[in-house]
Tab-separated table of C-alpha atoms in Angstrom:
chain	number	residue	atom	x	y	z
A	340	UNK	CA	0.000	0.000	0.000
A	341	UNK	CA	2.896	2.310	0.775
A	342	UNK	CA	4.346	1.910	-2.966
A	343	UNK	CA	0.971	2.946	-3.874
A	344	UNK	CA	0.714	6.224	-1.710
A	345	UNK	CA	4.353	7.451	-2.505
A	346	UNK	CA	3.373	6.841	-6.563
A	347	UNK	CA	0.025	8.665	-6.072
A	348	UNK	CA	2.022	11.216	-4.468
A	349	UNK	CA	5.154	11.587	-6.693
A	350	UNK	CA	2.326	11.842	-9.828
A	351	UNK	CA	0.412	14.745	-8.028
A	352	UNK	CA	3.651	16.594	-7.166
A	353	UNK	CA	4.206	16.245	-11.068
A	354	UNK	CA	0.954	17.593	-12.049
A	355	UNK	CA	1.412	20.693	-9.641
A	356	UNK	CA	4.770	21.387	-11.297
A	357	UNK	CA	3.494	20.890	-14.751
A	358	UNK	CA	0.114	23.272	-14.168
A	359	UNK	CA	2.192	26.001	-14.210
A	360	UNK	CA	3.421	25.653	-17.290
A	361	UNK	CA	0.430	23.416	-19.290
A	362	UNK	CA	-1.421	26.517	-21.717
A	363	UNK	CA	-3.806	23.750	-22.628
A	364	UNK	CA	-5.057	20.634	-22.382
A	365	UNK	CA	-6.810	17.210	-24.406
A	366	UNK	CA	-9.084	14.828	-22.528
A	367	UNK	CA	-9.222	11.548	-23.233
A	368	UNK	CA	-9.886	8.066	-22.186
A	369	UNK	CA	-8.112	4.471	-22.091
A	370	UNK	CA	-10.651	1.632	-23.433
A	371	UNK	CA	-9.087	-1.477	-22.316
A	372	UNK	CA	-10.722	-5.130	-22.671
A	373	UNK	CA	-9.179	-8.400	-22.697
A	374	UNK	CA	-10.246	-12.016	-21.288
A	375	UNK	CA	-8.929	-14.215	-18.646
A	376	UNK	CA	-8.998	-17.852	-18.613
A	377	UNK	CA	-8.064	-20.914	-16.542
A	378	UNK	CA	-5.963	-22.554	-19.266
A	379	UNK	CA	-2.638	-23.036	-18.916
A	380	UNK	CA	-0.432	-23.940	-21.666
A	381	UNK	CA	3.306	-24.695	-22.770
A	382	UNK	CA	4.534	-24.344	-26.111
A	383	UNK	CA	7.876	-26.481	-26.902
A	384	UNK	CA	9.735	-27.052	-30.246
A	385	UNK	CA	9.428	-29.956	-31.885
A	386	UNK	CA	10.765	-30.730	-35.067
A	387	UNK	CA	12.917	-28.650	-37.131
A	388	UNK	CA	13.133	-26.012	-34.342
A	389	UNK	CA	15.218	-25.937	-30.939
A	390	UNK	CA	14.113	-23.854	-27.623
A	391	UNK	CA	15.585	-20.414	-27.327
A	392	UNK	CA	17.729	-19.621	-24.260
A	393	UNK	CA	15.203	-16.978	-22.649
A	394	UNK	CA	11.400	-18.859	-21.977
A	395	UNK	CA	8.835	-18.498	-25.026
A	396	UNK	CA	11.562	-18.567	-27.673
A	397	UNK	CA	12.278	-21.156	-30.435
A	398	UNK	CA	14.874	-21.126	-32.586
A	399	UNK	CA	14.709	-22.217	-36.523
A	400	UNK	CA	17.782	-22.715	-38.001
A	401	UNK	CA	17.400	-21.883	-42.018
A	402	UNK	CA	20.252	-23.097	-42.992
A	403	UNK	CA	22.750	-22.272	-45.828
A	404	UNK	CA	21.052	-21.215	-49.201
A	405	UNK	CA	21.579	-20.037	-52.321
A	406	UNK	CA	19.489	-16.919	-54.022
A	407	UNK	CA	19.869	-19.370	-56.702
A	408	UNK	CA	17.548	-21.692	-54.627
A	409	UNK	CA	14.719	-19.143	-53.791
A	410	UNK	CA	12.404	-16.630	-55.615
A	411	UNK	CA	9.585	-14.606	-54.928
A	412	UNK	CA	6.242	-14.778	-53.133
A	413	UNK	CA	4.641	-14.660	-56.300
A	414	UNK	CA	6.754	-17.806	-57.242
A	415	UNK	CA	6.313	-19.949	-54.287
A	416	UNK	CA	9.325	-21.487	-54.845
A	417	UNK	CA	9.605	-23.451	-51.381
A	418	UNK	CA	12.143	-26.138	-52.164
A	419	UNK	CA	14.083	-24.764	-49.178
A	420	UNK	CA	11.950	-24.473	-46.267
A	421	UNK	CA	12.648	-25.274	-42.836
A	422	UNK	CA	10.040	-27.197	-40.964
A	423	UNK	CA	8.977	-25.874	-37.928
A	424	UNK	CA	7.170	-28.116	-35.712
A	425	UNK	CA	5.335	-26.876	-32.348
A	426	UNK	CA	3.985	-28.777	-29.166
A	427	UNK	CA	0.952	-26.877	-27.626
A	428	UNK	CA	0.878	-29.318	-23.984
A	429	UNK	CA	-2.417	-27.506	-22.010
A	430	UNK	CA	-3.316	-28.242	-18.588
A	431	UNK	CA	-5.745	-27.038	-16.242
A	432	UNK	CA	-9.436	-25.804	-17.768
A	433	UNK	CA	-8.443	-27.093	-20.937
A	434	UNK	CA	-11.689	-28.978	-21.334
A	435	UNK	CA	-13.337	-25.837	-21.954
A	436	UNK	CA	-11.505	-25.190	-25.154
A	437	UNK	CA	-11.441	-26.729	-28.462
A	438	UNK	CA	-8.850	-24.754	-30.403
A	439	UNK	CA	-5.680	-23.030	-30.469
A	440	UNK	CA	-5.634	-19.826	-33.027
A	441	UNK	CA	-1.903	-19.106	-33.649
A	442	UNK	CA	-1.316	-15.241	-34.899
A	443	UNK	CA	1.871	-13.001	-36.076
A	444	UNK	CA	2.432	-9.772	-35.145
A	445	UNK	CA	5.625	-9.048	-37.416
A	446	UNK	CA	5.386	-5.433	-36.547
A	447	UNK	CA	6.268	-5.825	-33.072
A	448	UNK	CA	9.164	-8.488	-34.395
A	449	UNK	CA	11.930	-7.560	-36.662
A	450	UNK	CA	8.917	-6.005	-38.741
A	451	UNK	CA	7.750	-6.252	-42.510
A	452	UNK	CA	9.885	-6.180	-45.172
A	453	UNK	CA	10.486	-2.473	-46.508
A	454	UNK	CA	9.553	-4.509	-50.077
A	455	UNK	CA	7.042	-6.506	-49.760
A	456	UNK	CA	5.018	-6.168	-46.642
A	457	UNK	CA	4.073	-9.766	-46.757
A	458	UNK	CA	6.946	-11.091	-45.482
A	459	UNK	CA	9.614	-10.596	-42.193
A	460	UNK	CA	12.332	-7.962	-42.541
A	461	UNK	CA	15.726	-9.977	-42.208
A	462	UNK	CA	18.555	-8.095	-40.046
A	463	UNK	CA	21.978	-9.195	-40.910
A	464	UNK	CA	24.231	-8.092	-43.839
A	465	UNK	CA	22.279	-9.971	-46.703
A	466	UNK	CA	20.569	-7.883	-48.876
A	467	UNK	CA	17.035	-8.776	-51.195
A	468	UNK	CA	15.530	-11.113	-49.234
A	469	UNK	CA	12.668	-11.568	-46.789
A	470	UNK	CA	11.784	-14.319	-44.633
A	471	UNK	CA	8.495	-16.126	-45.838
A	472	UNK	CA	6.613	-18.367	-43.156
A	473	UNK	CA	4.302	-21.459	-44.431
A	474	UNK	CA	1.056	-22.403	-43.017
A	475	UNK	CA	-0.003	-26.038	-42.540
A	476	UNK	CA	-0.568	-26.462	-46.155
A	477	UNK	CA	2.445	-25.423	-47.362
A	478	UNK	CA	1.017	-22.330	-48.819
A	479	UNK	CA	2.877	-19.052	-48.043
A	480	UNK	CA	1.389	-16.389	-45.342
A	481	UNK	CA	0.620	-12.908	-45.868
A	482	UNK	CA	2.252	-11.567	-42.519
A	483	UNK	CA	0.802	-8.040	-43.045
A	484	UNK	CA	-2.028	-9.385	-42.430
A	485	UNK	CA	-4.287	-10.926	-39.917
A	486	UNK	CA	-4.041	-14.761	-40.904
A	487	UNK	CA	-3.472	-17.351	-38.501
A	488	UNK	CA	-3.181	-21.204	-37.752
A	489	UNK	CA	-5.959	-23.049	-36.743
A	490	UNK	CA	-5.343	-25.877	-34.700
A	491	UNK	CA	-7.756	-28.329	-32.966
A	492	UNK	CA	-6.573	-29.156	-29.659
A	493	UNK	CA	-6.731	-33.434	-28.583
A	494	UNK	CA	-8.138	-33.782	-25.398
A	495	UNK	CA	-7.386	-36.445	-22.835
A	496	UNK	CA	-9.397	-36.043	-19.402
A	497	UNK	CA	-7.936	-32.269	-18.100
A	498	UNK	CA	-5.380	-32.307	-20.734
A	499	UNK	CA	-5.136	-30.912	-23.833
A	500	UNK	CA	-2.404	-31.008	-26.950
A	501	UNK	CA	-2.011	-29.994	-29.801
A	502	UNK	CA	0.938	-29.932	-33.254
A	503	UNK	CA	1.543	-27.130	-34.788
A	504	UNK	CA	2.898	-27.734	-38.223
A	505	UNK	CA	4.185	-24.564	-40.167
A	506	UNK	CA	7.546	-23.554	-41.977
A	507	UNK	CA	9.604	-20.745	-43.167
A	508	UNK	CA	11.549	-19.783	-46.608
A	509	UNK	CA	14.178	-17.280	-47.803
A	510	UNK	CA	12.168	-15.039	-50.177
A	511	UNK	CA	13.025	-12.741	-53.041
A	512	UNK	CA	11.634	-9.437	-52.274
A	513	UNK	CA	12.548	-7.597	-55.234
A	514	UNK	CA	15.731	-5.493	-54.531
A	515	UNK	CA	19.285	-6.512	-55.528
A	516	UNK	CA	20.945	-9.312	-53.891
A	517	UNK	CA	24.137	-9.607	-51.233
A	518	UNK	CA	25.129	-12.532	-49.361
A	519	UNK	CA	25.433	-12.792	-45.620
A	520	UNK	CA	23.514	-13.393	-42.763
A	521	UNK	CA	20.083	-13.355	-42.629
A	522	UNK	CA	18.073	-13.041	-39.865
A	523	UNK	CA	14.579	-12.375	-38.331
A	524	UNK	CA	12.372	-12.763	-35.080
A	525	UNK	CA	8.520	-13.228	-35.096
A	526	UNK	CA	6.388	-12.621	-31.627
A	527	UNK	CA	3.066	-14.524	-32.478
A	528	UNK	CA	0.405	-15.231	-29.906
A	529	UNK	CA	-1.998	-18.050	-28.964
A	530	UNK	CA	-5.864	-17.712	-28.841
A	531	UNK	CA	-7.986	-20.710	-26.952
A	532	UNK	CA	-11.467	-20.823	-28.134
């Protein structure tokens, strides 16, 4: 309660000092909404992907390729993809739920390619590439977007599982090509329904 008082108190002492000087002002309001839930669930990597080394991450390891190998979104040319394989293990209410939604925010990643906005900006010295990420049907995602991966989840008694299958590809994005490393991260979030 005392952290509460001396925060309360340090913000009014703010506002005093800032009346002075404030020649007008907006009003406004914060909507906020969200939904809690007794699920609890673990996502590991499975195949084709390795945990990170902070909690939540997975690594994908792409490999070396040649621009030889890849080509645009338009193309599809997916000869090169690296599976990705999640584990979804739920426990606790996870009777009440018959689905995992799996979404990208690529924004709030490495973001969208300067190029083409459907795929992952790559950091690293290579040049003319994006990173392209596959869906469970091997068809490539528009990550500006709002798709996602729908995945049932398997129950068994208070338990609930579920495998995530998607992949991701060097792609072409248009500009001229340089060699080196290519890199990119990709926050996504899971939805129980």
């Amino acid at each position: 309660m005392k952290k509460i008082s001396l925060s309360l108190a340090i913000l009014a002492a703010m506002g005093l000092g800032m009346a002075g000087t404030a020649n007008a002002a907006n009003n406004g309001k914060l909507i906020l909404s969200g939904t809690l839930t007794n699920i609890t669930c673990d996502i590991n990597a499975g195949t084709g992907a390795s945990p990170g080394s902070n909690p939540g991450e997975i690594n994908v390891d792409m490999g070396n390729v040649s621009f030889a190998d890849i080509g645009t979104y338009a193309q599809a040319k997916l000869e090169t993809a690296s599976p990705i394989q999640l584990l979804v293990n739920c426990t606790g209410g996870a009777t009440a739920y018959d689905s995992v939604d799996m979404r990208f925010i690529a924004r709030q990643g490495s973001g969208l390619d300067n190029n083409d906005q459907k795929l992952l900006r790559t950091t690293g010295a290579a040049d003319g590439v994006g990173i392209g990420l596959l869906n469970s049907s091997n068809r490539l995602m528009d990550l500006s977007g709002t798709e996602t991966i729908v995945t049932d989840l398997v129950k068994d008694g208070d338990t609930a599982t579920a495998e995530i299958n998607l992949g991701a590809v060097y792609v072409l994005n248009g500009t001229p090509t340089n060699p080196g490393n290519a890199d990119g991260f990709l926050p996504f979030v899971m939805d129980y329904k």
